[in-house]
Amino acid sequence: MTEVRYLDRRTPPHITTLVLIVATAALPMNFFLASLPRMAEHFDVPYSIMQFAVSGYLALTGLVQLFIGPVSDRIGRRPVLLATLALFSLASLGAALATSFAAFMAFRCLQSLMVSVYIVSYATVRDLTARERAASRIGYITMGMAVVPMLGPLVGGTLSEAFGWQSNFFAMALAGCFALAISFLDHGETNSNKSKSFAVQFRAYPKLLTSRRVWGYTMVMAFAACTFFAYLGGAAFAGERFYGLGPTQLGLYLSIVSLGYMVGNGLSARLADSFGIYRMILLGSLTPLVFMALALLTAWLGVAHPLGFFGFTFAIGLGNGMVLPSATAGLLDVKPGLAGSAAGLSGAMMTFGGAGLSALAGLLLSEKTGTYPLIFCILIAAFLCLAAALYTISVERKVRELQIE
């Protein structure tokens, strides 16, 4: 493995740099989530429309990932990363200064480029390490970055109460500038086998699209992520309307899922090497299915305390933290030469599915429904994740036995 020297852009990035940039990339997902009801009032739009700041953002990140993967395979990880962080900082500043909903959404759409950071970071890990080790390193990276989305809703809600919702986006702009500076100084290029041209790169896509293993891992990741995205689409509404939570309280309860994600990634980092990625994927798939079924029971029993719903969302984060690092490592191992493209394809599927389920959860919730639509959306996604996991493991075992694709 190439020697790593901190703040030397001629060598691969230090793991702390990868943690920092992935943490920054997580900010636009939920940092302002507790402010959504107030933002809807500010722009004088219904909550269901304001919620497109979440679901619309997810849909655009899906499109971005389809192209960013091949671009990073062609021109390298470093230039894609630096350009992304610069544009994100400008977009965050623009969103904070927006005077209309249309202007805000335009800058919010530009923020979607930030998803490139995930593609670059995971491809960077695969550039440097083999499968089982990659799962462990990805676990460490996402465990560290989980601290930000865990604290993000709480910090964002507190800032919103003290200085207004705009302060959330000013904070994101500052974080983007800091990540850009560190990346410029430390993130050396790791892609030593760049594609000869974009035409060659896109002609290689059929190798991904016809692989059962690629689609298997992609579906596992997509449905696992959908459990979180469904929650994201309705959690703020549920907290405010059903439990009467203010922005700061809501931010605290919203951070429970991120705490679970941090713990799940910690387990992945510690156990993936010895436990194996198949077991991690299966255990992570079962976790939200079991605990959200218990959440459904508490809703039926009429439990009125917010922990009757939010307490069980810990399992959503825990399951994602166990599934995603191992599934990502398995996916990138199918075609190592197309690591960026594979990460982009799977990321696009994750976010397209997530955007749809997030929007659906937001639309189904109303004052009369309670949390039932939200819980059912999460349960359906968890069941499909388990089914995809069983299929993928079966295909992998057959492929490895027969030594065929």
mmCIF file of C-alpha atoms in Angstrom:
data_model
loop_
_atom_site.group_PDB
_atom_site.id
_atom_site.type_symbol
_atom_site.label_atom_id
_atom_site.label_comp_id
_atom_site.label_asym_id
_atom_site.label_seq_id
_atom_site.Cartn_x
_atom_site.Cartn_y
_atom_site.Cartn_z
ATOM 1 C CA MET A 1 0.000 0.000 0.000
ATOM 2 C CA THR A 2 1.278 3.503 -0.856
ATOM 3 C CA GLU A 3 2.745 5.449 2.062
ATOM 4 C CA VAL A 4 0.388 8.067 3.489
ATOM 5 C CA ARG A 5 1.799 11.360 4.779
ATOM 6 C CA TYR A 6 -0.666 13.784 6.338
ATOM 7 C CA LEU A 7 -1.100 17.105 4.488
ATOM 8 C CA ASP A 8 1.026 15.874 1.591
ATOM 9 C CA ARG A 9 -1.005 16.020 -1.623
ATOM 10 C CA ARG A 10 1.481 13.747 -3.369
ATOM 11 C CA THR A 11 0.302 10.785 -1.273
ATOM 12 C CA PRO A 12 -3.150 9.195 -0.693
ATOM 13 C CA PRO A 13 -5.414 10.932 1.828
ATOM 14 C CA HIS A 14 -5.160 10.225 5.515
ATOM 15 C CA ILE A 15 -8.206 8.462 6.940
ATOM 16 C CA THR A 16 -9.056 11.538 9.017
ATOM 17 C CA THR A 17 -9.397 13.512 5.787
ATOM 18 C CA LEU A 18 -11.784 10.918 4.380
ATOM 19 C CA VAL A 19 -13.812 11.057 7.601
ATOM 20 C CA LEU A 20 -13.955 14.857 7.431
ATOM 21 C CA ILE A 21 -15.094 15.139 3.822
ATOM 22 C CA VAL A 22 -17.708 12.369 4.119
ATOM 23 C CA ALA A 23 -18.982 14.004 7.315
ATOM 24 C CA THR A 24 -19.329 17.302 5.461
ATOM 25 C CA ALA A 25 -21.157 15.519 2.650
ATOM 26 C CA ALA A 26 -23.708 14.281 5.203
ATOM 27 C CA LEU A 27 -24.643 17.806 6.326
ATOM 28 C CA PRO A 28 -27.063 18.742 3.519
ATOM 29 C CA MET A 29 -29.099 15.584 4.118
ATOM 30 C CA ASN A 30 -30.535 16.360 7.547
ATOM 31 C CA PHE A 31 -28.783 19.360 9.113
ATOM 32 C CA PHE A 32 -31.772 21.630 8.456
ATOM 33 C CA LEU A 33 -34.451 18.943 8.902
ATOM 34 C CA ALA A 34 -35.776 20.365 12.180
ATOM 35 C CA SER A 35 -36.239 23.733 10.416
ATOM 36 C CA LEU A 36 -38.475 22.414 7.626
ATOM 37 C CA PRO A 37 -41.799 23.469 9.221
ATOM 38 C CA ARG A 38 -40.478 27.011 9.781
ATOM 39 C CA MET A 39 -39.037 27.166 6.281
ATOM 40 C CA ALA A 40 -42.448 26.236 4.879
ATOM 41 C CA GLU A 41 -43.949 29.157 6.780
ATOM 42 C CA HIS A 42 -41.174 31.515 5.663
ATOM 43 C CA PHE A 43 -41.647 30.714 1.970
ATOM 44 C CA ASP A 44 -45.433 30.403 2.374
ATOM 45 C CA VAL A 45 -45.643 26.917 0.867
ATOM 46 C CA PRO A 46 -47.313 23.730 2.216
ATOM 47 C CA TYR A 47 -45.104 21.333 4.170
ATOM 48 C CA SER A 48 -45.575 18.686 1.459
ATOM 49 C CA ILE A 49 -43.993 21.111 -1.043
ATOM 50 C CA MET A 50 -41.220 22.205 1.306
ATOM 51 C CA GLN A 51 -40.408 18.542 1.829
ATOM 52 C CA PHE A 52 -39.145 18.451 -1.766
ATOM 53 C CA ALA A 53 -36.049 20.130 -0.359
ATOM 54 C CA VAL A 54 -35.369 16.584 0.894
ATOM 55 C CA SER A 55 -36.928 14.287 -1.720
ATOM 56 C CA GLY A 56 -36.025 16.507 -4.695
ATOM 57 C CA TYR A 57 -32.465 16.741 -3.434
ATOM 58 C CA LEU A 58 -32.298 12.952 -3.236
ATOM 59 C CA ALA A 59 -33.586 12.534 -6.781
ATOM 60 C CA LEU A 60 -30.946 14.892 -8.163
ATOM 61 C CA THR A 61 -28.157 13.175 -6.264
ATOM 62 C CA GLY A 62 -29.205 9.993 -8.055
ATOM 63 C CA LEU A 63 -28.679 11.640 -11.431
ATOM 64 C CA VAL A 64 -25.360 13.128 -10.350
ATOM 65 C CA GLN A 65 -24.011 9.746 -9.266
ATOM 66 C CA LEU A 66 -24.667 8.156 -12.651
ATOM 67 C CA PHE A 67 -22.142 10.544 -14.190
ATOM 68 C CA ILE A 68 -19.711 11.255 -11.362
ATOM 69 C CA GLY A 69 -18.576 7.622 -11.091
ATOM 70 C CA PRO A 70 -17.326 7.432 -14.692
ATOM 71 C CA VAL A 71 -15.887 10.954 -14.446
ATOM 72 C CA SER A 72 -13.804 10.031 -11.391
ATOM 73 C CA ASP A 73 -12.634 6.849 -13.141
ATOM 74 C CA ARG A 74 -11.619 8.944 -16.155
ATOM 75 C CA ILE A 75 -10.048 12.141 -14.782
ATOM 76 C CA GLY A 76 -9.263 11.063 -11.221
ATOM 77 C CA ARG A 77 -10.623 11.360 -7.695
ATOM 78 C CA ARG A 78 -8.879 14.597 -6.642
ATOM 79 C CA PRO A 79 -10.212 17.066 -9.257
ATOM 80 C CA VAL A 80 -13.777 15.793 -8.850
ATOM 81 C CA LEU A 81 -13.540 16.180 -5.076
ATOM 82 C CA LEU A 82 -12.138 19.723 -5.120
ATOM 83 C CA ALA A 83 -14.659 20.985 -7.680
ATOM 84 C CA THR A 84 -17.531 19.455 -5.712
ATOM 85 C CA LEU A 85 -16.546 21.052 -2.405
ATOM 86 C CA ALA A 86 -16.118 24.482 -4.008
ATOM 87 C CA LEU A 87 -19.547 24.373 -5.675
ATOM 88 C CA PHE A 88 -21.204 23.079 -2.514
ATOM 89 C CA SER A 89 -19.852 26.003 -0.489
ATOM 90 C CA LEU A 90 -21.205 28.505 -3.023
ATOM 91 C CA ALA A 91 -24.580 26.735 -3.226
ATOM 92 C CA SER A 92 -24.971 26.726 0.568
ATOM 93 C CA LEU A 93 -24.289 30.456 0.712
ATOM 94 C CA GLY A 94 -26.832 31.058 -2.060
ATOM 95 C CA ALA A 95 -29.491 28.995 -0.268
ATOM 96 C CA ALA A 96 -28.992 31.012 2.916
ATOM 97 C CA LEU A 97 -29.477 34.281 1.021
ATOM 98 C CA ALA A 98 -32.432 33.108 -1.128
ATOM 99 C CA THR A 99 -35.476 35.380 -1.017
ATOM 100 C CA SER A 100 -37.930 33.038 -2.765
ATOM 101 C CA PHE A 101 -38.743 29.339 -2.716
ATOM 102 C CA ALA A 102 -37.701 29.005 -6.375
ATOM 103 C CA ALA A 103 -34.289 30.565 -5.696
ATOM 104 C CA PHE A 104 -33.809 28.422 -2.612
ATOM 105 C CA MET A 105 -34.594 25.229 -4.531
ATOM 106 C CA ALA A 106 -32.194 26.211 -7.328
ATOM 107 C CA PHE A 107 -29.319 26.451 -4.857
ATOM 108 C CA ARG A 108 -30.549 23.371 -3.032
ATOM 109 C CA CYS A 109 -30.359 21.481 -6.335
ATOM 110 C CA LEU A 110 -26.768 22.651 -6.797
ATOM 111 C CA GLN A 111 -25.984 21.271 -3.342
ATOM 112 C CA SER A 112 -26.789 17.807 -4.721
ATOM 113 C CA LEU A 113 -23.318 17.726 -6.317
ATOM 114 C CA MET A 114 -22.035 17.011 -2.810
ATOM 115 C CA VAL A 115 -22.968 13.365 -3.257
ATOM 116 C CA SER A 116 -19.837 13.095 -5.410
ATOM 117 C CA VAL A 117 -17.829 13.043 -2.185
ATOM 118 C CA TYR A 118 -19.245 9.638 -1.263
ATOM 119 C CA ILE A 119 -18.368 8.190 -4.677
ATOM 120 C CA VAL A 120 -14.845 9.560 -4.548
ATOM 121 C CA SER A 121 -14.229 8.424 -0.965
ATOM 122 C CA TYR A 122 -15.454 4.859 -1.431
ATOM 123 C CA ALA A 123 -13.622 4.508 -4.761
ATOM 124 C CA THR A 124 -10.490 5.861 -3.063
ATOM 125 C CA VAL A 125 -10.693 3.141 -0.411
ATOM 126 C CA ARG A 126 -11.099 0.487 -3.100
ATOM 127 C CA ASP A 127 -8.149 1.945 -5.016
ATOM 128 C CA LEU A 128 -5.974 1.192 -1.998
ATOM 129 C CA THR A 129 -7.363 -1.955 -0.303
ATOM 130 C CA ALA A 130 -8.941 -5.357 -0.979
ATOM 131 C CA ARG A 131 -12.548 -6.374 -0.197
ATOM 132 C CA GLU A 132 -12.638 -7.411 3.475
ATOM 133 C CA ARG A 133 -10.229 -4.671 4.474
ATOM 134 C CA ALA A 134 -12.217 -2.171 2.414
ATOM 135 C CA ALA A 135 -15.384 -3.026 4.365
ATOM 136 C CA SER A 136 -13.576 -2.330 7.614
ATOM 137 C CA ARG A 137 -12.100 0.985 6.409
ATOM 138 C CA ILE A 138 -15.440 2.128 5.013
ATOM 139 C CA GLY A 139 -16.935 1.263 8.396
ATOM 140 C CA TYR A 140 -14.398 3.481 10.165
ATOM 141 C CA ILE A 141 -15.000 6.337 7.723
ATOM 142 C CA THR A 142 -18.774 6.237 8.027
ATOM 143 C CA MET A 143 -18.615 5.684 11.785
ATOM 144 C CA GLY A 144 -16.708 8.911 12.128
ATOM 145 C CA MET A 145 -18.941 10.831 9.776
ATOM 146 C CA ALA A 146 -22.056 9.543 11.557
ATOM 147 C CA VAL A 147 -21.272 11.917 14.414
ATOM 148 C CA VAL A 148 -22.272 14.840 12.162
ATOM 149 C CA PRO A 149 -25.737 13.623 11.114
ATOM 150 C CA MET A 150 -26.283 12.434 14.675
ATOM 151 C CA LEU A 151 -25.624 15.899 16.075
ATOM 152 C CA GLY A 152 -26.677 17.770 12.934
ATOM 153 C CA PRO A 153 -30.455 17.957 13.520
ATOM 154 C CA LEU A 154 -29.883 19.011 17.130
ATOM 155 C CA VAL A 155 -27.315 21.667 16.237
ATOM 156 C CA GLY A 156 -29.359 22.774 13.237
ATOM 157 C CA GLY A 157 -32.526 23.044 15.328
ATOM 158 C CA THR A 158 -30.702 25.046 17.994
ATOM 159 C CA LEU A 159 -29.225 27.406 15.395
ATOM 160 C CA SER A 160 -32.646 27.806 13.797
ATOM 161 C CA GLU A 161 -34.259 28.786 17.085
ATOM 162 C CA ALA A 162 -31.482 31.260 17.906
ATOM 163 C CA PHE A 163 -30.673 32.800 14.501
ATOM 164 C CA GLY A 164 -33.269 31.581 11.999
ATOM 165 C CA TRP A 165 -33.223 28.741 9.478
ATOM 166 C CA GLN A 166 -30.725 30.602 7.266
ATOM 167 C CA SER A 167 -27.998 29.963 9.846
ATOM 168 C CA ASN A 168 -28.104 26.255 8.923
ATOM 169 C CA PHE A 169 -26.950 27.028 5.394
ATOM 170 C CA PHE A 170 -24.330 29.559 6.469
ATOM 171 C CA ALA A 171 -22.884 26.817 8.685
ATOM 172 C CA MET A 172 -22.836 24.384 5.750
ATOM 173 C CA ALA A 173 -20.977 26.938 3.619
ATOM 174 C CA LEU A 174 -18.282 27.321 6.287
ATOM 175 C CA ALA A 175 -17.953 23.529 6.665
ATOM 176 C CA GLY A 176 -17.596 23.171 2.892
ATOM 177 C CA CYS A 177 -14.790 25.760 2.768
ATOM 178 C CA PHE A 178 -12.904 24.012 5.575
ATOM 179 C CA ALA A 179 -13.241 20.586 3.912
ATOM 180 C CA LEU A 180 -12.047 22.102 0.623
ATOM 181 C CA ALA A 181 -8.905 23.484 2.264
ATOM 182 C CA ILE A 182 -8.033 20.168 3.952
ATOM 183 C CA SER A 183 -8.715 18.178 0.774
ATOM 184 C CA PHE A 184 -6.537 20.484 -1.306
ATOM 185 C CA LEU A 185 -3.639 19.967 1.094
ATOM 186 C CA ASP A 186 -4.027 16.244 1.813
ATOM 187 C CA HIS A 187 -6.041 14.326 -0.797
ATOM 188 C CA GLY A 188 -3.566 13.010 -3.353
ATOM 189 C CA GLU A 189 -4.708 11.177 -6.456
ATOM 190 C CA THR A 190 -5.304 7.418 -5.946
ATOM 191 C CA ASN A 191 -6.684 6.394 -9.337
ATOM 192 C CA SER A 192 -3.588 4.999 -11.050
ATOM 193 C CA ASN A 193 -5.556 3.200 -13.760
ATOM 194 C CA LYS A 194 -7.637 5.937 -15.359
ATOM 195 C CA SER A 195 -9.894 5.148 -18.312
ATOM 196 C CA LYS A 196 -8.568 6.162 -21.716
ATOM 197 C CA SER A 197 -11.724 8.048 -22.665
ATOM 198 C CA PHE A 198 -15.310 8.596 -21.621
ATOM 199 C CA ALA A 199 -16.440 6.504 -24.591
ATOM 200 C CA VAL A 200 -14.417 3.561 -23.310
ATOM 201 C CA GLN A 201 -15.739 4.194 -19.831
ATOM 202 C CA PHE A 202 -19.408 4.191 -20.833
ATOM 203 C CA ARG A 203 -18.926 1.163 -23.091
ATOM 204 C CA ALA A 204 -17.870 -0.694 -19.969
ATOM 205 C CA TYR A 205 -21.248 -0.021 -18.324
ATOM 206 C CA PRO A 206 -22.887 -3.168 -19.791
ATOM 207 C CA LYS A 207 -20.407 -5.211 -17.751
ATOM 208 C CA LEU A 208 -21.996 -3.692 -14.683
ATOM 209 C CA LEU A 209 -25.584 -3.735 -15.895
ATOM 210 C CA THR A 210 -25.510 -7.436 -16.775
ATOM 211 C CA SER A 211 -23.895 -8.596 -13.540
ATOM 212 C CA ARG A 212 -26.232 -10.306 -11.092
ATOM 213 C CA ARG A 213 -23.779 -9.601 -8.281
ATOM 214 C CA VAL A 214 -23.716 -5.882 -9.046
ATOM 215 C CA TRP A 215 -27.509 -5.704 -9.095
ATOM 216 C CA GLY A 216 -27.756 -7.827 -5.963
ATOM 217 C CA TYR A 217 -25.487 -5.606 -3.903
ATOM 218 C CA THR A 218 -27.104 -2.522 -5.421
ATOM 219 C CA MET A 219 -30.578 -3.652 -4.350
ATOM 220 C CA VAL A 220 -29.355 -4.500 -0.851
ATOM 221 C CA MET A 221 -27.905 -1.017 -0.502
ATOM 222 C CA ALA A 222 -30.911 0.665 -2.079
ATOM 223 C CA PHE A 223 -33.521 -0.972 0.149
ATOM 224 C CA ALA A 224 -31.388 -0.528 3.264
ATOM 225 C CA ALA A 225 -31.060 3.168 2.491
ATOM 226 C CA CYS A 226 -34.793 3.368 1.750
ATOM 227 C CA THR A 227 -35.567 2.503 5.382
ATOM 228 C CA PHE A 228 -33.743 5.697 6.334
ATOM 229 C CA PHE A 229 -35.091 7.832 3.489
ATOM 230 C CA ALA A 230 -38.684 6.840 4.257
ATOM 231 C CA TYR A 231 -38.065 7.901 7.848
ATOM 232 C CA LEU A 232 -36.478 11.132 6.637
ATOM 233 C CA GLY A 233 -39.544 11.990 4.579
ATOM 234 C CA GLY A 234 -41.963 12.026 7.500
ATOM 235 C CA ALA A 235 -40.045 12.196 10.775
ATOM 236 C CA ALA A 236 -40.071 15.994 11.091
ATOM 237 C CA PHE A 237 -43.828 16.133 10.396
ATOM 238 C CA ALA A 238 -44.498 13.351 12.891
ATOM 239 C CA GLY A 239 -42.394 14.989 15.581
ATOM 240 C CA GLU A 240 -44.064 18.374 15.254
ATOM 241 C CA ARG A 241 -47.698 17.380 14.589
ATOM 242 C CA PHE A 242 -48.100 14.144 16.563
ATOM 243 C CA TYR A 243 -45.759 14.767 19.490
ATOM 244 C CA GLY A 244 -45.683 18.578 19.678
ATOM 245 C CA LEU A 245 -41.884 18.867 19.530
ATOM 246 C CA GLY A 246 -40.109 22.182 18.950
ATOM 247 C CA PRO A 247 -37.048 22.465 16.664
ATOM 248 C CA THR A 248 -34.465 21.754 19.390
ATOM 249 C CA GLN A 249 -36.410 18.807 20.844
ATOM 250 C CA LEU A 250 -37.101 17.496 17.363
ATOM 251 C CA GLY A 251 -33.421 17.730 16.486
ATOM 252 C CA LEU A 252 -32.591 15.658 19.558
ATOM 253 C CA TYR A 253 -35.045 12.893 18.667
ATOM 254 C CA LEU A 254 -33.987 12.930 15.010
ATOM 255 C CA SER A 255 -30.402 12.287 16.098
ATOM 256 C CA ILE A 256 -31.342 8.868 17.501
ATOM 257 C CA VAL A 257 -31.203 7.253 14.067
ATOM 258 C CA SER A 258 -27.734 8.708 13.476
ATOM 259 C CA LEU A 259 -26.554 7.355 16.828
ATOM 260 C CA GLY A 260 -27.650 3.917 15.647
ATOM 261 C CA TYR A 261 -25.786 4.470 12.379
ATOM 262 C CA MET A 262 -22.592 5.324 14.235
ATOM 263 C CA VAL A 263 -22.873 2.187 16.381
ATOM 264 C CA GLY A 264 -23.583 0.036 13.311
ATOM 265 C CA ASN A 265 -20.555 1.408 11.504
ATOM 266 C CA GLY A 266 -18.458 0.811 14.605
ATOM 267 C CA LEU A 267 -19.521 -2.839 14.538
ATOM 268 C CA SER A 268 -18.673 -3.020 10.835
ATOM 269 C CA ALA A 269 -15.239 -1.516 11.422
ATOM 270 C CA ARG A 270 -14.480 -3.994 14.215
ATOM 271 C CA LEU A 271 -16.126 -7.151 12.869
ATOM 272 C CA ALA A 272 -16.154 -7.050 9.056
ATOM 273 C CA ASP A 273 -12.670 -8.593 8.718
ATOM 274 C CA SER A 274 -13.419 -11.558 10.980
ATOM 275 C CA PHE A 275 -17.212 -11.847 10.806
ATOM 276 C CA GLY A 276 -17.404 -11.587 7.018
ATOM 277 C CA ILE A 277 -19.510 -9.304 4.854
ATOM 278 C CA TYR A 278 -22.339 -11.822 4.322
ATOM 279 C CA ARG A 279 -23.115 -12.116 8.023
ATOM 280 C CA MET A 280 -22.893 -8.359 8.486
ATOM 281 C CA ILE A 281 -25.370 -7.818 5.649
ATOM 282 C CA LEU A 282 -27.845 -10.393 6.962
ATOM 283 C CA LEU A 283 -27.734 -9.139 10.537
ATOM 284 C CA GLY A 284 -28.070 -5.539 9.397
ATOM 285 C CA SER A 285 -31.041 -6.405 7.194
ATOM 286 C CA LEU A 286 -32.927 -8.143 9.996
ATOM 287 C CA THR A 287 -32.412 -5.427 12.610
ATOM 288 C CA PRO A 288 -34.816 -2.697 11.350
ATOM 289 C CA LEU A 289 -37.392 -5.287 10.292
ATOM 290 C CA VAL A 290 -37.686 -6.642 13.832
ATOM 291 C CA PHE A 291 -37.612 -3.336 15.695
ATOM 292 C CA MET A 292 -39.940 -1.398 13.397
ATOM 293 C CA ALA A 293 -42.438 -4.232 13.795
ATOM 294 C CA LEU A 294 -42.258 -3.435 17.512
ATOM 295 C CA ALA A 295 -42.786 0.254 16.675
ATOM 296 C CA LEU A 296 -45.952 -0.737 14.836
ATOM 297 C CA LEU A 297 -47.118 -2.557 17.946
ATOM 298 C CA THR A 298 -46.507 0.479 20.178
ATOM 299 C CA ALA A 299 -48.449 2.677 17.732
ATOM 300 C CA TRP A 300 -51.354 0.223 17.848
ATOM 301 C CA LEU A 301 -51.216 0.279 21.679
ATOM 302 C CA GLY A 302 -51.484 4.076 21.581
ATOM 303 C CA VAL A 303 -48.156 4.965 23.230
ATOM 304 C CA ALA A 304 -48.076 8.769 23.276
ATOM 305 C CA HIS A 305 -44.442 9.427 24.239
ATOM 306 C CA PRO A 306 -42.097 10.361 21.341
ATOM 307 C CA LEU A 307 -39.791 7.464 22.225
ATOM 308 C CA GLY A 308 -42.674 5.148 21.308
ATOM 309 C CA PHE A 309 -41.714 5.929 17.729
ATOM 310 C CA PHE A 310 -38.301 7.608 17.707
ATOM 311 C CA GLY A 311 -36.726 5.124 20.114
ATOM 312 C CA PHE A 312 -37.128 2.338 17.568
ATOM 313 C CA THR A 313 -35.523 4.389 14.799
ATOM 314 C CA PHE A 314 -32.170 3.591 16.421
ATOM 315 C CA ALA A 315 -32.511 0.224 14.629
ATOM 316 C CA ILE A 316 -32.786 1.923 11.218
ATOM 317 C CA GLY A 317 -29.399 3.538 11.686
ATOM 318 C CA LEU A 318 -27.919 0.405 13.263
ATOM 319 C CA GLY A 319 -29.019 -1.744 10.330
ATOM 320 C CA ASN A 320 -27.708 0.707 7.736
ATOM 321 C CA GLY A 321 -24.400 0.930 9.579
ATOM 322 C CA MET A 322 -23.949 -2.825 9.349
ATOM 323 C CA VAL A 323 -25.269 -3.312 5.811
ATOM 324 C CA LEU A 324 -23.824 -0.448 3.780
ATOM 325 C CA PRO A 325 -20.049 -0.814 4.399
ATOM 326 C CA SER A 326 -20.093 -4.547 3.657
ATOM 327 C CA ALA A 327 -22.433 -4.271 0.672
ATOM 328 C CA THR A 328 -20.325 -1.425 -0.726
ATOM 329 C CA ALA A 329 -17.130 -3.462 -0.342
ATOM 330 C CA GLY A 330 -18.769 -6.441 -2.051
ATOM 331 C CA LEU A 331 -20.024 -4.277 -4.891
ATOM 332 C CA LEU A 332 -16.667 -2.602 -5.551
ATOM 333 C CA ASP A 333 -14.962 -5.996 -5.589
ATOM 334 C CA VAL A 334 -17.052 -7.259 -8.524
ATOM 335 C CA LYS A 335 -15.303 -5.006 -11.072
ATOM 336 C CA PRO A 336 -12.368 -3.263 -9.321
ATOM 337 C CA GLY A 337 -11.396 -1.404 -12.499
ATOM 338 C CA LEU A 338 -14.834 0.214 -12.559
ATOM 339 C CA ALA A 339 -15.030 1.073 -8.867
ATOM 340 C CA GLY A 340 -16.180 4.650 -9.428
ATOM 341 C CA SER A 341 -18.806 3.640 -11.978
ATOM 342 C CA ALA A 342 -20.104 0.839 -9.755
ATOM 343 C CA ALA A 343 -20.337 3.188 -6.775
ATOM 344 C CA GLY A 344 -22.154 5.741 -8.938
ATOM 345 C CA LEU A 345 -24.652 3.205 -10.279
ATOM 346 C CA SER A 346 -25.493 1.838 -6.846
ATOM 347 C CA GLY A 347 -25.645 5.317 -5.345
ATOM 348 C CA ALA A 348 -28.063 6.420 -8.043
ATOM 349 C CA MET A 349 -30.352 3.471 -7.369
ATOM 350 C CA MET A 350 -30.208 4.166 -3.631
ATOM 351 C CA THR A 351 -31.178 7.788 -4.021
ATOM 352 C CA PHE A 352 -33.815 7.306 -6.739
ATOM 353 C CA GLY A 353 -35.562 4.746 -4.547
ATOM 354 C CA GLY A 354 -34.993 6.869 -1.477
ATOM 355 C CA ALA A 355 -36.384 10.004 -3.095
ATOM 356 C CA GLY A 356 -39.538 8.160 -4.138
ATOM 357 C CA LEU A 357 -40.115 6.583 -0.745
ATOM 358 C CA SER A 358 -39.277 9.811 1.073
ATOM 359 C CA ALA A 359 -41.847 11.703 -0.994
ATOM 360 C CA LEU A 360 -44.419 8.928 -0.539
ATOM 361 C CA ALA A 361 -43.992 8.901 3.233
ATOM 362 C CA GLY A 362 -44.398 12.676 3.341
ATOM 363 C CA LEU A 363 -47.524 12.584 1.180
ATOM 364 C CA LEU A 364 -49.215 9.750 3.084
ATOM 365 C CA LEU A 365 -48.805 11.366 6.492
ATOM 366 C CA SER A 366 -51.591 13.594 7.749
ATOM 367 C CA GLU A 367 -53.098 14.678 11.034
ATOM 368 C CA LYS A 368 -55.478 11.687 10.895
ATOM 369 C CA THR A 369 -53.084 8.867 9.953
ATOM 370 C CA GLY A 370 -50.677 8.948 12.871
ATOM 371 C CA THR A 371 -47.297 7.326 12.274
ATOM 372 C CA TYR A 372 -48.738 4.232 10.576
ATOM 373 C CA PRO A 373 -47.888 5.164 6.940
ATOM 374 C CA LEU A 374 -44.322 6.014 7.939
ATOM 375 C CA ILE A 375 -43.813 2.760 9.827
ATOM 376 C CA PHE A 376 -45.296 0.681 6.997
ATOM 377 C CA CYS A 377 -43.008 2.337 4.417
ATOM 378 C CA ILE A 378 -39.970 1.537 6.578
ATOM 379 C CA LEU A 379 -41.111 -2.060 7.139
ATOM 380 C CA ILE A 380 -41.633 -2.691 3.421
ATOM 381 C CA ALA A 381 -38.156 -1.364 2.612
ATOM 382 C CA ALA A 382 -36.624 -3.511 5.394
ATOM 383 C CA PHE A 383 -38.341 -6.669 4.108
ATOM 384 C CA LEU A 384 -37.116 -6.033 0.554
ATOM 385 C CA CYS A 385 -33.601 -5.429 1.866
ATOM 386 C CA LEU A 386 -33.575 -8.830 3.563
ATOM 387 C CA ALA A 387 -34.904 -10.520 0.415
ATOM 388 C CA ALA A 388 -32.210 -8.841 -1.703
ATOM 389 C CA ALA A 389 -29.543 -9.864 0.818
ATOM 390 C CA LEU A 390 -30.551 -13.534 0.672
ATOM 391 C CA TYR A 391 -30.558 -13.434 -3.147
ATOM 392 C CA THR A 392 -27.158 -11.737 -3.379
ATOM 393 C CA ILE A 393 -25.466 -14.120 -0.962
ATOM 394 C CA SER A 394 -26.885 -17.067 -2.898
ATOM 395 C CA VAL A 395 -25.548 -15.682 -6.199
ATOM 396 C CA GLU A 396 -22.137 -14.897 -4.687
ATOM 397 C CA ARG A 397 -21.746 -18.425 -3.367
ATOM 398 C CA LYS A 398 -22.672 -19.959 -6.720
ATOM 399 C CA VAL A 399 -20.307 -17.636 -8.575
ATOM 400 C CA ARG A 400 -17.434 -18.405 -6.243
ATOM 401 C CA GLU A 401 -18.086 -22.127 -6.465
ATOM 402 C CA LEU A 402 -18.195 -22.121 -10.262
ATOM 403 C CA GLN A 403 -15.684 -19.272 -10.747
ATOM 404 C CA ILE A 404 -17.996 -17.502 -13.194
ATOM 405 C CA GLU A 405 -19.634 -14.063 -13.341
#
